[in-house]
Structures are given as structure tokens and as C-alpha cells.
Coordinates of N, CA and C in Angstrom, one line a residue:
X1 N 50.2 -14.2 27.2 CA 49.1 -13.3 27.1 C 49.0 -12.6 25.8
X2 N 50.2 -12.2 25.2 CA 50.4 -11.5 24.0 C 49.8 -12.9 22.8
X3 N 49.9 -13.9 22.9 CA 49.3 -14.9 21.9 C 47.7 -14.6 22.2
X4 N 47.3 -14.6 23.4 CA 45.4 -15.0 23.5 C 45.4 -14.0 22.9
X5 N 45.5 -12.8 23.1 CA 45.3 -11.9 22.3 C 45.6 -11.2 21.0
X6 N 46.3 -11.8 20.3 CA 46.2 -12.2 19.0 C 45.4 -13.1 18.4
X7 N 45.2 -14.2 19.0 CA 44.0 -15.3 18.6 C 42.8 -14.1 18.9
X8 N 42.7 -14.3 19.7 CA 40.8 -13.5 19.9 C 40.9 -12.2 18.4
X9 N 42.1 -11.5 18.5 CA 41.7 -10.7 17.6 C 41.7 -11.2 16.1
X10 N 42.4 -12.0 15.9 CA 42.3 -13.1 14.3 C 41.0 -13.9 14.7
X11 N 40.6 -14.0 15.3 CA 39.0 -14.5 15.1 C 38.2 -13.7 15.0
X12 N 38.3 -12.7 15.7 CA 37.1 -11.3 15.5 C 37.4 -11.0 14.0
X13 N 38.5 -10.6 13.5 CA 38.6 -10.2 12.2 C 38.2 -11.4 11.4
X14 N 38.3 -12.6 11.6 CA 37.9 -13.6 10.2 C 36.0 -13.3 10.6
X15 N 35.5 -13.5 11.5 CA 34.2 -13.3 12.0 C 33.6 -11.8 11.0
X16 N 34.3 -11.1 11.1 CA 33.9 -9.9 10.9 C 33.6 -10.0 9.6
X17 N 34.5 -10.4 8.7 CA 35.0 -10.9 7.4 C 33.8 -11.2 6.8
X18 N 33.8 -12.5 7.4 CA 32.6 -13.7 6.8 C 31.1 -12.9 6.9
X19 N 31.0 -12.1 8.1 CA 29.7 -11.1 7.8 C 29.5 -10.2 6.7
X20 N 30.7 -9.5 6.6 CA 30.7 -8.6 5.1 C 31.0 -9.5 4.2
X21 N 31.2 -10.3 4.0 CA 31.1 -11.7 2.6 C 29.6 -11.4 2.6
X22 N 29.2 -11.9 3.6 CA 27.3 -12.8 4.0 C 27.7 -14.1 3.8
X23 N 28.4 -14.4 4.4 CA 28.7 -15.9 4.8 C 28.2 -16.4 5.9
X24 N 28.2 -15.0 6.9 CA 27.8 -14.8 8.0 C 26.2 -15.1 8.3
X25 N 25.7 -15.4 7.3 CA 24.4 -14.3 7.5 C 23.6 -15.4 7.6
X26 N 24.1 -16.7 8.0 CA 23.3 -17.8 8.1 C 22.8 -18.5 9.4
X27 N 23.7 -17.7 10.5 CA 24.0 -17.7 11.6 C 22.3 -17.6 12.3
X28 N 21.8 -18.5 13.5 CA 20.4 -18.3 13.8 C 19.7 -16.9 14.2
X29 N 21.1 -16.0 14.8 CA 21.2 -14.6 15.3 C 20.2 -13.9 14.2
X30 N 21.2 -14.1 12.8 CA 20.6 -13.2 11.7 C 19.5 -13.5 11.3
X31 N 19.1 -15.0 10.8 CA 17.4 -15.5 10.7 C 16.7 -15.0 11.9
X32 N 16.9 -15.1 13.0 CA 15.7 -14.3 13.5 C 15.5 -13.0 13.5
X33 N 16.9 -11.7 13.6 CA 16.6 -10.8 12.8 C 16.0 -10.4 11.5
X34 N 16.1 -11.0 10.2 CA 15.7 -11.0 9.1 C 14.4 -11.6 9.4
X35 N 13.7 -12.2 10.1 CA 12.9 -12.7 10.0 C 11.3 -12.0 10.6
X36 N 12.1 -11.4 11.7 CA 11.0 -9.9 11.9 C 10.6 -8.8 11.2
X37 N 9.5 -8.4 10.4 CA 9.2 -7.1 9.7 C 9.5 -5.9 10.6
X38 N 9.9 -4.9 10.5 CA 9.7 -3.9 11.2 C 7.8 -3.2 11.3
X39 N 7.7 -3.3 12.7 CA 6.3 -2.8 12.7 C 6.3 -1.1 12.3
X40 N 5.0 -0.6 11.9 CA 5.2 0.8 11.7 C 4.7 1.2 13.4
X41 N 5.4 2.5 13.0 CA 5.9 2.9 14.9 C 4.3 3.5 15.1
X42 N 3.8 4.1 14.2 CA 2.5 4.7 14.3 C 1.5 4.5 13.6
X43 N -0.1 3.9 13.9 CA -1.0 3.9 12.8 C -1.8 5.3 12.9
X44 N -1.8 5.2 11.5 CA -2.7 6.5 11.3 C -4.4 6.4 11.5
X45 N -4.7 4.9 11.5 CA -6.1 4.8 12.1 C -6.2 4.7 13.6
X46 N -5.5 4.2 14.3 CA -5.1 4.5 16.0 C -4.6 5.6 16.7
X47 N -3.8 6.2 15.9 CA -3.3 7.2 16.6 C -3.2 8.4 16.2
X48 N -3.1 8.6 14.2 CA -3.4 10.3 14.2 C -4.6 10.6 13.9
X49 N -5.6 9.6 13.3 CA -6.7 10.1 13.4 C -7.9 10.5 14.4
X50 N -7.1 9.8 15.5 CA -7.8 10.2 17.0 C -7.5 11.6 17.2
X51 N -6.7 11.8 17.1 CA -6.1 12.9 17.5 C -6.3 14.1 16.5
X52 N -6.2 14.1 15.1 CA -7.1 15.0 14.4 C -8.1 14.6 14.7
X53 N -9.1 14.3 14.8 CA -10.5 14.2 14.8 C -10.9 15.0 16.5
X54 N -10.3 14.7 17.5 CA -10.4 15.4 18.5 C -9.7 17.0 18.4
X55 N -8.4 17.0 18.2 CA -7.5 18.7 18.0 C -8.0 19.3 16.9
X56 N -9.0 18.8 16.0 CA -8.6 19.2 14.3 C -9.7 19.8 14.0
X57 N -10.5 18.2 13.9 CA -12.0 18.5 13.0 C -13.4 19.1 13.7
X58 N -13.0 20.3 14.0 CA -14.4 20.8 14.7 C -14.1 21.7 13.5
X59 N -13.3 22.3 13.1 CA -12.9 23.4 12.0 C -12.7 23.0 10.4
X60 N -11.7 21.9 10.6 CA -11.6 21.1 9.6 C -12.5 19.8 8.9
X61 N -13.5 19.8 8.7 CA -14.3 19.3 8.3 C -15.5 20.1 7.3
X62 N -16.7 19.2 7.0 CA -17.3 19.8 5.5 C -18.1 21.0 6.8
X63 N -18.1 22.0 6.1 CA -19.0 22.8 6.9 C -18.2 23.9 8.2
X64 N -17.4 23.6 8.3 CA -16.3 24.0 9.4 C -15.3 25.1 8.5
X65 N -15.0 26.3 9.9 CA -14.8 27.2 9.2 C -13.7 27.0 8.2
X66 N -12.4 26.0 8.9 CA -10.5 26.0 8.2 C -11.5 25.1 6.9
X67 N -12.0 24.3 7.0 CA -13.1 23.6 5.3 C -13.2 24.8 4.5
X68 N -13.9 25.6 5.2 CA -14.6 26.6 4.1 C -13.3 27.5 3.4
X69 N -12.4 27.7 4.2 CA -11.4 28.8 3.9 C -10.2 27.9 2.7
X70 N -10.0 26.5 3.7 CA -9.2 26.0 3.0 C -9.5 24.7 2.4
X71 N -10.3 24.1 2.3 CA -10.8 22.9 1.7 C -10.7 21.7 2.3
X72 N -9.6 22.2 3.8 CA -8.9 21.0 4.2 C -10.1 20.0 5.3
X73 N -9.9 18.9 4.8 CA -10.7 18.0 5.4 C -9.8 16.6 6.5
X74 N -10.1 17.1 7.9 CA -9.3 16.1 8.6 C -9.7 15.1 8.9
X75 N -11.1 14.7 8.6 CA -11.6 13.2 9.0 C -11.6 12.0 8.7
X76 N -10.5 12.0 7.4 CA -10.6 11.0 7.4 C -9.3 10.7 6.0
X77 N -8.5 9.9 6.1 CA -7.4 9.3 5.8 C -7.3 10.4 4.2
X78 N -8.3 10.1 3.6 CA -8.3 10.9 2.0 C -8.4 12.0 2.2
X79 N -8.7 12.7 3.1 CA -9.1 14.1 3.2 C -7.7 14.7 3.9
X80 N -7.1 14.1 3.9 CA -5.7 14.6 5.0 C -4.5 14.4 3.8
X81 N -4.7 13.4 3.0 CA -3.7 13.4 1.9 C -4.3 13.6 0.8
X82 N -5.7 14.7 0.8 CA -5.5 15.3 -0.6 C -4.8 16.5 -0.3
X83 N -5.6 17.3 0.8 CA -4.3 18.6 1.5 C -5.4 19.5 1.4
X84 N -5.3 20.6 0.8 CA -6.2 21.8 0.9 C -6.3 22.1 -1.0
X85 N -7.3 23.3 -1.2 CA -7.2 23.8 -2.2 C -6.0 24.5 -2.6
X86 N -5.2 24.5 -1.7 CA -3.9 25.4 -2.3 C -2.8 24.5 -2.7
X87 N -3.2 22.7 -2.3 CA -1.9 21.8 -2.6 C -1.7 21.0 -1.5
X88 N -1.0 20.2 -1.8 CA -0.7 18.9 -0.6 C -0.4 19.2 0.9
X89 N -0.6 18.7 1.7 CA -0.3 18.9 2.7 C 0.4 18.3 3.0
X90 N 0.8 16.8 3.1 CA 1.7 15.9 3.3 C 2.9 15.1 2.4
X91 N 4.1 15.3 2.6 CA 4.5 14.2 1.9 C 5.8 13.2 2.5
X92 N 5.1 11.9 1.8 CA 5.5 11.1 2.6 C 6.6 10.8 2.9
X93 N 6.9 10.7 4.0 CA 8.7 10.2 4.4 C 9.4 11.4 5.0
X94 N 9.0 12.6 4.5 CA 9.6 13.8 4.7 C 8.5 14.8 5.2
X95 N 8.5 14.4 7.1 CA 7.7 15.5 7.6 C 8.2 17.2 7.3
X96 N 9.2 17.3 7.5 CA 10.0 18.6 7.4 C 9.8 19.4 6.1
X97 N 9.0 18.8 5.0 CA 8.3 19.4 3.7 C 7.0 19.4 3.7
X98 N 6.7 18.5 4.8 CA 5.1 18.8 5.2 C 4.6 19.8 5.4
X99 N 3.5 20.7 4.8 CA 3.0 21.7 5.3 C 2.3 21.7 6.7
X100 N 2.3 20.4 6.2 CA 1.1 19.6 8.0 C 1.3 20.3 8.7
X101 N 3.3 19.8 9.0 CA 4.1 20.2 10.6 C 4.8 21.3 10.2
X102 N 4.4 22.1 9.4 CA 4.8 23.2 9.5 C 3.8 24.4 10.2
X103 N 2.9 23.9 9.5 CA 1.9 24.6 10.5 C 1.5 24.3 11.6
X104 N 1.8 23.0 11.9 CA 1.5 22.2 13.6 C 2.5 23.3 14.7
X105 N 3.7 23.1 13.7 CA 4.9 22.9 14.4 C 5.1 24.7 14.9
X106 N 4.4 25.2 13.7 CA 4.4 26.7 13.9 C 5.3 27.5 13.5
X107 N 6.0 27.1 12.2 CA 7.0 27.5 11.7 C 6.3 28.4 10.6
X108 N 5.4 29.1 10.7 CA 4.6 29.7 9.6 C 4.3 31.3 10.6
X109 N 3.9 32.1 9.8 CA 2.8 33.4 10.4 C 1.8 33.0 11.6
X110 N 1.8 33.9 12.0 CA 1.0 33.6 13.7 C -0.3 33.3 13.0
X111 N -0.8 34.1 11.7 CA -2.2 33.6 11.2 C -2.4 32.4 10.4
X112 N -1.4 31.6 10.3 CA -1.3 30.5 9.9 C -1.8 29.3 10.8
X113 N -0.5 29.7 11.7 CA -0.3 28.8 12.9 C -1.6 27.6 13.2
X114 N -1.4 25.8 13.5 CA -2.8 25.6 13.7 C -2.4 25.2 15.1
X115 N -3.4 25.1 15.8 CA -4.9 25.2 15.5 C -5.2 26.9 16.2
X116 N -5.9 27.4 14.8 CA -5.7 28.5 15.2 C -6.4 29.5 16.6
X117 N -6.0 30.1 17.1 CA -6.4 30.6 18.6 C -6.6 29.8 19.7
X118 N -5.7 28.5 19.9 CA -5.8 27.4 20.8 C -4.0 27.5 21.0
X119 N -4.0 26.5 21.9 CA -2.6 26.1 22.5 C -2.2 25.8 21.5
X120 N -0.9 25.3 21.2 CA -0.1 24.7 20.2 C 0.0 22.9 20.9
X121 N -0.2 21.8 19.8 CA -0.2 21.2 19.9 C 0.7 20.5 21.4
X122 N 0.5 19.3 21.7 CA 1.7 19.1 22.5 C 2.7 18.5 21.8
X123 N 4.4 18.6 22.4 CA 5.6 17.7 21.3 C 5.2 16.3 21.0
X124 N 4.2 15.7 21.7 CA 4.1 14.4 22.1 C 3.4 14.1 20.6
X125 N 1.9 14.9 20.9 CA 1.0 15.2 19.6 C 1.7 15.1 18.2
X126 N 2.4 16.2 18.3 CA 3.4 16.5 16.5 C 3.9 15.7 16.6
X127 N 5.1 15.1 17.6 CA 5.2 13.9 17.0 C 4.7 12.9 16.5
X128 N 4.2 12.3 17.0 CA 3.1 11.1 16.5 C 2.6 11.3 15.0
X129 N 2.7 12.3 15.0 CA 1.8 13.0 13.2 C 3.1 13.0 12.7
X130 N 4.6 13.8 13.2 CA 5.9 13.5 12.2 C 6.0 12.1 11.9
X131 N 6.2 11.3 13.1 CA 6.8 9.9 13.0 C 6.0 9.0 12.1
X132 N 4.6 9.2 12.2 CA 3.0 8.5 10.8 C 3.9 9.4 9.5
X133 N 4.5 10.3 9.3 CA 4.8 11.0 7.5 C 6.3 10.4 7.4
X134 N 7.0 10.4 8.5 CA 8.1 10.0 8.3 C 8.6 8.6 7.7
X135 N 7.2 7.5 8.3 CA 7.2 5.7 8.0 C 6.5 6.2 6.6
X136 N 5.9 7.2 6.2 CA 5.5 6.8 4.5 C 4.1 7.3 4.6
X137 N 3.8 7.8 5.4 CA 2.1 8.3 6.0 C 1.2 7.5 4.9
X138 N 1.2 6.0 5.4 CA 0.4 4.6 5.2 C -1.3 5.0 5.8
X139 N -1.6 4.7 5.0 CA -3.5 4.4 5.6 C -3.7 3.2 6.6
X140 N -2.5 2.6 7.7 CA -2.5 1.9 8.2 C -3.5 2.4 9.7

């Protein structure tokens, strides 16, 4: 018993080996991994712009009061990554420097807070908008 189990583990370790070489890496396992792109988890034309365009832009757009006060325009892909007259609103990869979801999220002054004098988003909502800045907030 004490031999199989020595063998099995001298093959796991040469196995293991040959992967950290990339010797390993020719194996059909790995081509079909490598061979898949990762999809982005969220598009921003499917799924956040629905969603600003419905929670957002009755205020945020040209003519609309958060427009007038703040410049910020949510309709549409350019208008959400220019940000406002005071500076960006988004940056990419890193929701947590976003002023987006800081203000989504409500990590700001109550007069801040968006959307203002309405519910607070749902988690479901902010997410979807974190996880679109986190992949690189793409015009996808």
C-alpha cells in the first residue's frame, strides 16, 4: 500500500512539474481553456444603459435638472464617461474610485446621494454598473 502511494504521489509531483515548465500546457484540457476568450460579464449597451436610461435620465440628460446643475449626461455611452463639469465620473477597472458608485452606493452626503429623493438603487442594479467599470467600462 505504502508503494501505490508513493507512485501516485511521484506522478502528481512530475505532472505538476511539467505544468509549471508549460510542458504541460499542450494537453487538450489546456487548448480548450486557452482557447475560450473570456466574455465580458456585463454590456454596457444591454444592461447599464437600460438601466440609466430608465433610473437616471429623466434628470440626467440635456435639459434635466442633475444636466443643468451638473453637466452630467446619462444617455448615452460618451456622456457617462465624460462625467460632469466637476471631472470624471468613471474610471475604469476601479469601481471603488468611481464617483458613479459612490454616489449610487451612497457613500457621499444625503444631498449628494443619487438618485436624489428616490429609493436607493437596488444591490442587483449597482452591481451591474460596478461589475461594467470593473471589466474596463467598454462601450460594449
Amino acid at each position: 500500500m505504502k508503494l501505490a502511494v508513493t507512485l501516485a504521489l511521484a506522478m502528481a509531483t512530475a505532472l505538476l512539474a511539467m505544468f509549471i515548465a508549460g510542458e504541460g500546457s499542450n494537453s487538450p484540457l489546456c487548448q480548450a481553456q486557452a482557447a475560450q476568450p473570456l466574455a465580458p460579464r456585463v454590456s454596457f449597451s444591454e444592461d447599464v444603459l437600460p438601466l440609466l436610461k430608465f433610473k437616471c435620465s429623466s434628470c440626467h440628460q440635456a435639459g434635466g435638472e442633475g444636466y443643468e446643475k451638473s453637466g452630467m449626461d446619462l444617455t448615452s455611452y460618451q456622456g457617462v464617461m465624460k462625467g460632469t463639469k466637476f471631472g470624471p465620473m468613471v474610471v475604469p477597472g476601479d469601481p471603488e474610485a468611481s464617483n458613479l458608485m459612490r454616489l449610487l452606493d451612497w457613500r457621499v452626503s444625503a444631498e449628494l446621494r443619487m438618485p436624489h429623493g428616490k429609493k436607493q438603487l437596488s444591490i442587483c442594479d449597482r452591481d451591474t454598473v460596478r461589475t461594467w467599470i470593473f471589466d474596463g467600462a467598454k462601450d460594449n
